[in-house]
Short mmCIF file of C-alpha atoms in Angstrom, two decimals:
data_model
loop_
_atom_site.label_atom_id
_atom_site.label_comp_id
_atom_site.label_asym_id
_atom_site.label_seq_id
_atom_site.Cartn_x
_atom_site.Cartn_y
_atom_site.Cartn_z
CA MET A 1 77.35 137.77 85.06
CA PRO A 2 80.71 136.52 85.86
CA THR A 3 83.69 139.19 85.40
CA LEU A 4 86.59 138.84 83.12
CA ILE A 5 88.89 138.25 86.20
CA ASP A 6 86.37 135.79 87.10
CA HIS A 7 87.09 133.98 84.06
CA LEU A 8 90.71 134.03 84.49
CA ILE A 9 90.59 132.40 87.79
CA LYS A 10 88.50 129.55 86.47
CA LEU A 11 90.85 128.89 83.09
CA THR A 12 93.70 128.66 85.60
CA ASP A 13 92.43 127.01 88.14
CA HIS A 14 91.80 123.60 85.79
CA ARG A 15 94.93 121.05 86.53
CA ASP A 16 92.83 118.73 83.76
CA ARG A 17 93.13 120.24 79.92
CA GLU A 18 90.04 118.15 79.14
CA LEU A 19 87.96 120.93 81.04
CA LEU A 20 90.16 123.69 79.64
CA ASP A 21 87.96 123.57 76.34
CA LEU A 22 84.60 123.92 78.70
CA THR A 23 85.92 126.70 80.20
CA LEU A 24 87.22 128.74 77.71
CA ALA A 25 83.49 128.24 75.35
CA LYS A 26 81.87 129.56 78.62
CA ALA A 27 84.35 132.81 79.08
CA LEU A 28 83.54 134.03 75.35
CA LEU A 29 79.90 133.54 75.67
CA ASP A 30 79.56 135.55 78.87
CA LEU A 31 82.16 137.78 78.28
CA THR A 32 81.22 138.89 74.57
CA SER A 33 77.50 139.21 72.58
CA ILE A 34 78.41 135.86 70.18
CA GLN A 35 75.66 133.46 69.67
CA ARG A 36 77.91 130.39 69.74
CA VAL A 37 81.47 128.69 70.19
CA VAL A 38 82.59 125.53 68.66
CA ILE A 39 86.21 124.17 69.46
CA ALA A 40 86.84 121.55 66.70
CA ARG A 41 89.95 119.18 66.94
CA LEU A 42 91.49 117.17 64.38
CA MET A 43 91.16 113.53 64.41
CA VAL A 44 93.39 110.85 63.06
CA ASP A 45 93.32 107.31 62.16
CA GLU A 46 95.41 105.33 59.64
CA GLU A 47 96.27 108.54 58.60
CA GLN A 48 92.43 109.79 57.85
CA LYS A 49 91.83 113.11 59.13
CA ARG A 50 88.31 113.92 60.20
CA TRP A 51 86.74 116.86 62.49
CA LEU A 52 85.45 116.35 65.96
CA ASP A 53 82.96 119.31 67.53
CA LYS A 54 84.21 118.28 70.93
CA VAL A 55 82.55 121.50 72.62
CA THR A 56 79.55 123.71 71.15
CA LEU A 57 77.81 126.12 73.53
CA ASP A 58 75.61 128.17 72.19
CA ALA A 59 74.47 132.09 73.81
CA GLY A 60 70.90 130.51 75.08
CA GLY A 61 72.12 127.74 76.48
CA GLY A 62 72.08 124.70 74.51
CA GLY A 63 75.13 122.94 73.33
CA LYS A 64 76.77 119.33 73.67
CA VAL A 65 80.10 118.15 74.98
CA VAL A 66 81.46 115.34 73.11
CA ASP A 67 83.98 112.36 74.55
CA PRO A 68 86.54 111.94 72.17
CA LEU A 69 87.13 108.34 72.97
CA ARG A 70 83.12 107.39 72.62
CA ALA A 71 82.99 109.15 69.09
CA ASP A 72 82.21 107.22 65.75
CA PHE A 73 85.34 108.31 63.79
CA LYS A 74 83.94 107.04 60.62
CA ARG A 75 80.70 109.76 61.39
CA LEU A 76 82.91 112.39 61.57
CA PRO A 77 82.93 115.15 58.98
CA ARG A 78 86.42 114.58 56.44
CA LEU A 79 89.35 117.27 56.98
CA ASP A 80 88.35 118.62 53.60
CA ASP A 81 84.42 119.40 54.17
CA GLU A 82 85.35 122.16 56.32
CA PRO A 83 87.76 124.20 54.33
CA ASP A 84 87.45 127.77 56.16
CA ARG A 85 88.81 125.39 59.18
CA VAL A 86 91.70 123.62 56.77
CA ARG A 87 92.31 127.38 55.69
CA CYS A 88 92.74 128.48 59.43
CA LEU A 89 95.41 125.92 60.17
CA GLN A 90 97.25 126.25 56.95
CA GLU A 91 97.56 129.80 57.23
CA ASN A 92 98.29 129.92 61.33
CA ALA A 93 95.54 132.93 61.48
CA GLU A 94 92.31 134.34 61.72
CA ILE A 95 89.94 133.50 59.20
CA GLU A 96 86.71 135.35 58.70
CA LEU A 97 83.70 134.10 57.05
CA ALA A 98 80.56 136.53 56.16
CA TRP A 99 78.34 134.20 54.87
CA ALA A 100 75.28 136.30 54.63
CA GLY A 101 76.28 139.82 53.46
CA GLN A 102 79.17 141.65 54.42
CA ASP A 103 77.22 143.17 57.57
CA GLY A 104 74.94 140.30 58.40
CA PRO A 105 76.30 137.25 60.09
CA ARG A 106 79.85 135.64 60.21
CA ILE A 107 81.85 133.00 61.57
CA TYR A 108 85.01 133.83 63.09
CA PHE A 109 88.07 130.76 62.70
CA TYR A 110 91.04 130.75 65.12
CA PRO A 111 93.76 128.15 65.34
CA LEU A 112 92.86 126.54 68.78
CA LEU A 113 97.09 126.26 69.91
CA ASP A 114 99.92 127.34 68.52
CA GLU A 115 103.38 125.12 67.21
CA VAL A 116 101.57 121.38 68.70
CA ARG A 117 101.60 118.12 67.26
CA ASP A 118 99.56 117.21 64.44
CA ASP A 119 96.90 115.51 66.93
CA GLU A 120 96.72 118.45 68.75
CA ARG A 121 95.52 120.40 66.16
CA GLY A 122 92.29 122.38 66.62
CA VAL A 123 90.06 125.37 65.62
CA LEU A 124 88.53 128.14 67.98
CA GLU A 125 84.96 129.08 65.68
CA VAL A 126 83.06 132.04 67.18
CA HIS A 127 79.83 132.74 65.80
CA ALA A 128 78.37 136.12 65.29
CA GLY A 129 75.39 138.13 64.81
CA SER A 130 77.22 140.72 62.79
CA VAL A 131 81.05 142.21 62.57
CA LEU A 132 82.75 141.85 65.99
CA ASP A 133 83.81 145.32 67.60
CA ASP A 134 86.94 146.10 68.43
CA GLY A 135 86.17 145.54 72.42
CA ALA A 136 84.84 141.79 71.69
CA ARG A 137 87.75 140.90 69.40
CA LEU A 138 89.74 142.48 72.38
CA ILE A 139 87.90 139.97 74.75
CA ILE A 140 88.29 136.83 72.58
CA ASP A 141 92.19 137.74 72.12
CA GLN A 142 92.79 138.05 75.82
CA ILE A 143 90.96 134.83 77.14
CA HIS A 144 92.24 132.79 73.98
CA ARG A 145 95.87 133.82 75.08
CA VAL A 146 95.03 132.80 78.62
CA TYR A 147 94.02 129.47 77.38
CA ARG A 148 96.70 128.57 75.61
CA ASN A 149 99.24 129.58 78.35
CA MET A 150 97.37 127.14 80.50
CA HIS A 151 97.28 124.38 77.64
CA VAL A 152 101.42 124.78 77.56
CA LEU A 153 102.04 124.77 81.22
CA LEU A 154 99.96 121.63 81.69
CA ALA A 155 101.09 119.72 78.81
CA TYR A 156 104.73 120.17 80.47
CA SER A 157 103.37 118.86 83.75
CA ASP A 158 101.40 116.11 82.38
CA HIS A 159 103.66 114.56 79.60
CA ASP A 160 106.82 112.64 79.94
CA PRO A 161 109.74 114.76 78.57
CA LEU A 162 111.57 112.32 76.50
CA THR A 163 108.18 110.34 74.49
CA GLY A 164 105.97 113.48 74.95
CA LEU A 165 103.47 110.50 76.04
CA LEU A 166 101.26 111.33 79.15
CA ASN A 167 103.21 110.40 82.31
CA ARG A 168 102.07 108.38 85.42
CA LYS A 169 100.76 111.42 87.05
CA SER A 170 98.33 112.18 83.84
CA LEU A 171 96.61 108.60 84.33
CA ASP A 172 95.93 109.30 88.28
CA ASP A 173 94.66 112.59 87.24
CA THR A 174 92.73 111.70 83.78
CA PHE A 175 91.48 108.27 84.39
CA TYR A 176 87.97 109.19 85.52
CA SER A 177 87.53 111.93 82.79
CA ALA A 178 88.75 109.89 80.34
CA VAL A 179 86.39 107.14 80.93
CA LEU A 180 82.95 109.06 82.39
CA GLU A 181 79.99 108.42 79.63
CA GLU A 182 79.67 112.44 79.76
CA LEU A 183 79.26 115.19 81.69
CA THR A 184 75.95 114.88 82.52
CA SER A 185 73.16 113.10 80.98
CA THR A 186 73.03 111.32 77.81
CA SER A 187 71.33 111.89 74.58
CA PRO A 188 71.13 108.05 72.69
CA GLY A 189 73.94 107.25 70.55
CA ALA A 190 75.74 110.88 70.87
CA GLY A 191 78.02 110.49 73.75
CA ALA A 192 77.46 113.94 74.41
CA SER A 193 75.76 116.45 76.97
CA THR A 194 74.40 120.15 77.84
CA PRO A 195 76.94 121.72 79.74
CA SER A 196 74.66 123.43 82.26
CA SER A 197 75.81 120.85 84.96
CA ALA A 198 79.64 120.35 83.70
CA PRO A 199 82.19 120.33 86.16
CA GLN A 200 83.27 123.65 85.25
CA ASP A 201 84.46 124.82 88.52
CA ALA A 202 85.26 122.36 90.44
CA LYS A 203 86.19 118.49 90.27
CA PRO A 204 83.49 116.24 92.01
CA ALA A 205 84.68 114.36 94.70
CA GLU A 206 85.87 110.61 93.74
CA PRO A 207 82.84 108.66 95.45
CA GLU A 208 80.75 110.66 93.06
CA ARG A 209 82.33 109.65 89.74
CA ARG A 210 82.48 106.51 90.64
CA HIS A 211 79.79 103.84 89.22
CA ARG A 212 79.28 105.87 86.12
CA VAL A 213 82.01 104.28 84.09
CA PRO A 214 80.32 103.02 80.44
CA PRO A 215 81.41 99.93 79.26
CA ASN A 216 84.03 98.87 77.11
CA TYR A 217 86.77 101.03 77.93
CA TRP A 218 90.33 99.16 78.09
CA LEU A 219 93.89 99.89 80.33
CA ALA A 220 96.46 97.97 78.57
CA THR A 221 100.36 97.45 80.34
CA ILE A 222 102.91 97.19 77.77
CA ALA A 223 106.57 95.79 79.26
CA VAL A 224 109.61 96.08 77.00
CA ASP A 225 110.61 92.49 77.22
CA HIS A 226 114.15 92.21 78.87
CA PHE A 227 114.61 95.78 78.74
CA GLN A 228 117.45 95.86 81.89
CA LEU A 229 119.80 93.39 80.19
CA LEU A 230 119.17 95.77 76.93
CA ASN A 231 120.25 98.82 78.36
CA ASP A 232 123.24 97.07 80.70
CA LYS A 233 124.53 95.77 76.97
CA HIS A 234 124.13 98.72 74.49
CA GLY A 235 123.52 101.68 76.68
CA HIS A 236 121.10 104.34 78.13
CA LEU A 237 121.43 106.36 75.29
CA LEU A 238 120.73 103.54 72.86
CA MET A 239 117.85 102.34 74.86
CA GLU A 240 116.26 106.08 74.68
CA GLU A 241 116.23 106.06 71.31
CA ASN A 242 114.68 102.76 70.76
CA THR A 243 112.06 103.80 73.14
CA LEU A 244 111.33 107.12 71.13
CA LEU A 245 110.64 104.33 68.31
CA ILE A 246 108.57 102.06 70.29
CA THR A 247 106.34 105.43 70.78
CA ARG A 248 106.26 106.24 67.27
CA ILE A 249 104.82 102.45 66.71
CA MET A 250 102.31 102.74 69.50
CA ASN A 251 101.58 106.30 67.71
CA ASN A 252 101.00 104.94 64.60
CA THR A 253 99.05 102.19 65.96
CA PHE A 254 96.57 103.66 68.22
CA ARG A 255 94.00 106.62 67.56
CA THR A 256 94.69 110.13 68.15
CA HIS A 257 92.11 110.32 71.05
CA ASP A 258 93.52 107.61 72.64
CA ARG A 259 95.20 107.97 75.45
CA LEU A 260 99.12 106.76 75.46
CA TYR A 261 101.41 106.74 78.74
CA ARG A 262 105.06 106.05 79.75
CA LEU A 263 104.84 104.96 83.25
CA GLY A 264 109.08 104.90 83.46
CA GLY A 265 111.75 102.78 82.16
CA ASP A 266 109.95 99.75 80.28
CA ARG A 267 106.66 100.62 80.71
CA PHE A 268 104.05 102.07 78.76
CA ALA A 269 99.95 102.31 78.95
CA ALA A 270 97.40 102.91 76.77
CA LEU A 271 93.69 103.93 77.70
CA PHE A 272 91.06 102.92 74.87
CA HIS A 273 87.34 102.31 73.61
CA CYS A 274 86.36 99.45 71.92
CA PRO A 275 83.03 97.73 71.49
CA GLU A 276 84.40 94.18 72.75
CA GLU A 277 87.43 92.19 74.35
CA SER A 278 88.34 90.42 71.04
CA SER A 279 88.65 93.77 69.25
CA ALA A 280 90.97 95.02 72.02
CA GLN A 281 93.24 91.99 71.85
CA ASN A 282 93.38 92.42 68.10
CA LEU A 283 94.43 96.22 68.37
CA LEU A 284 97.09 95.06 70.84
CA GLU A 285 98.58 92.32 68.53
CA ARG A 286 99.13 94.59 65.77
CA LEU A 287 101.26 96.49 68.40
CA ARG A 288 103.02 93.54 69.34
CA ASP A 289 103.51 92.46 65.66
CA SER A 290 104.49 95.78 64.67
CA ILE A 291 106.99 95.56 67.36
CA GLU A 292 108.26 92.61 66.67
CA ARG A 293 108.89 93.12 63.10
CA PHE A 294 110.72 96.58 63.37
CA ASN A 295 114.34 96.54 62.62
CA PHE A 296 115.42 98.39 66.13
CA PRO A 297 119.09 100.07 65.29
CA GLN A 298 121.71 97.62 67.10
CA LEU A 299 119.21 96.03 68.71
CA SER A 300 117.57 94.28 65.30
CA ARG A 301 114.90 93.03 67.13
CA VAL A 302 112.67 94.05 70.28
CA THR A 303 109.49 92.46 72.05
CA VAL A 304 107.10 93.64 74.33
CA SER A 305 104.82 92.00 76.98
CA ILE A 306 101.15 93.44 76.90
CA GLY A 307 98.53 92.58 79.57
CA PHE A 308 95.11 94.52 79.37
CA THR A 309 91.67 94.60 81.46
CA ARG A 310 88.30 96.24 81.01
CA ILE A 311 87.72 99.25 83.27
CA GLN A 312 84.85 98.47 85.62
CA SER A 313 82.50 100.60 87.13
CA ASP A 314 83.92 101.25 90.38
CA ASP A 315 87.57 100.98 89.35
CA THR A 316 90.41 103.32 90.43
CA PRO A 317 94.10 103.71 88.10
CA ASP A 318 95.63 101.72 90.57
CA ALA A 319 93.52 98.84 90.46
CA ALA A 320 93.23 98.57 87.19
CA LEU A 321 96.96 98.79 86.27
CA GLU A 322 97.33 95.92 89.33
CA ARG A 323 95.27 93.71 86.93
CA SER A 324 96.89 94.37 83.71
CA GLU A 325 100.26 93.85 85.66
CA GLN A 326 99.56 90.63 86.50
CA ALA A 327 98.40 89.72 82.83
CA ILE A 328 102.17 90.98 82.16
CA ASP A 329 103.59 89.07 84.88
CA TYR A 330 101.88 85.74 83.56
CA VAL A 331 103.01 86.55 79.97
CA GLN A 332 106.79 86.88 81.12
CA ARG A 333 106.69 83.96 82.92
CA ASN A 334 104.99 81.89 79.94
CA GLY A 335 107.70 82.84 77.39
CA TYR A 336 107.23 86.81 76.91
CA ASN A 337 105.96 88.58 73.67
CA GLN A 338 102.70 87.79 73.98
CA VAL A 339 99.11 89.60 74.61
CA CYS A 340 96.73 88.54 77.50
CA SER A 341 93.59 89.73 79.00
CA HIS A 342 93.40 89.64 82.89
CA ALA A 343 89.40 88.51 82.08
CA GLY A 344 90.80 85.55 80.09
CA LEU A 345 92.99 84.36 82.08
CA LEU A 346 90.69 84.03 84.80
CA ARG A 347 88.63 82.07 82.69
CA ARG A 348 91.00 79.82 81.85
CA GLY A 349 91.76 79.30 85.48
CA PHE A 350 95.10 80.81 85.55
CA PHE A 351 94.66 82.54 88.53
CA GLY A 352 92.45 81.67 91.51
CA LEU A 353 90.30 83.40 94.15
CA VAL A 354 90.85 83.22 97.81
CA GLN A 355 88.63 85.34 100.12
CA ARG A 356 90.12 87.47 103.03
CA SER A 357 88.95 89.48 105.46
CA GLY A 358 85.76 90.17 104.02
CA SER A 359 87.55 91.13 100.09
CA VAL A 360 88.56 89.07 97.38
CA ASP A 361 92.13 88.48 96.74
CA VAL A 362 93.56 87.26 92.94
CA PHE A 363 96.87 85.11 93.19
CA GLN A 364 98.25 82.64 90.98
#
């Protein structure tokens, strides 16, 4: 059985926060006699709050890992359906629930993280067959603290310091894990996997991860129109203030589990799941319209040009970004303040194809 040191090494070896949850759950099961670990995240969509059981592991080896991007939000439990989880977050303290007598089985609830935004809040839920002894509680506390520390460190490295959005490095680091259908085999409609073969100890080589991308993931690039002119005219500090306002509009438009990035300067990006191209178009049109209608201080009106593309089975971040940038180039050469799909432009004949040295290049 792995030792405490072994699990600490695994927790501190990750560079992807998405894998930390799974590693935390497995460590607690290995090092204590508890029966189940659940890591539940608070999901927010249009001001509705629901619970996603992102990781569920049982001592007997069963369990699942759910991809938040593929979760059916409307089928998730509502916030108030889990009052003990709510109380744990409200009091920011451990909650102990004895549900079959004072000496019988119980559930312990812990705030997953400390001092985080609402869209990162969650609960660590530990199921035990009886009262946990002091040794088990100490191990849970120690492992949980290491997890929290690693989460903070990784958050600093993969977030833009101004906006709090994910940064360009994070897009490269998390692109594949964000769009994998699941960690191993799929249960129909569940979007989940058993954890036995999940990539806990090492990241698989890139060729092994290719060709596993499910349909209907989209990458959009959002460019603030005439950003440099506005910056020269109004100054850097004012543009930073308005960049924060654009960030707020993006956060209000997308769901909490969609991935939002700041690529630098005038560029933002979004990685999200939609059932079809028209749904992605409508979502991005809503973002474009919200920004255009917003009254920005001293600028009055700001517009954005948006290009988006479907993630393909053998994609890389650079390839997907290049397609979305091609769509933005078209928008900015044809009046700005529009949303265009790269595939839609191809269908309309605005891009041509040329064969060169055995590869296909796109040009206008």
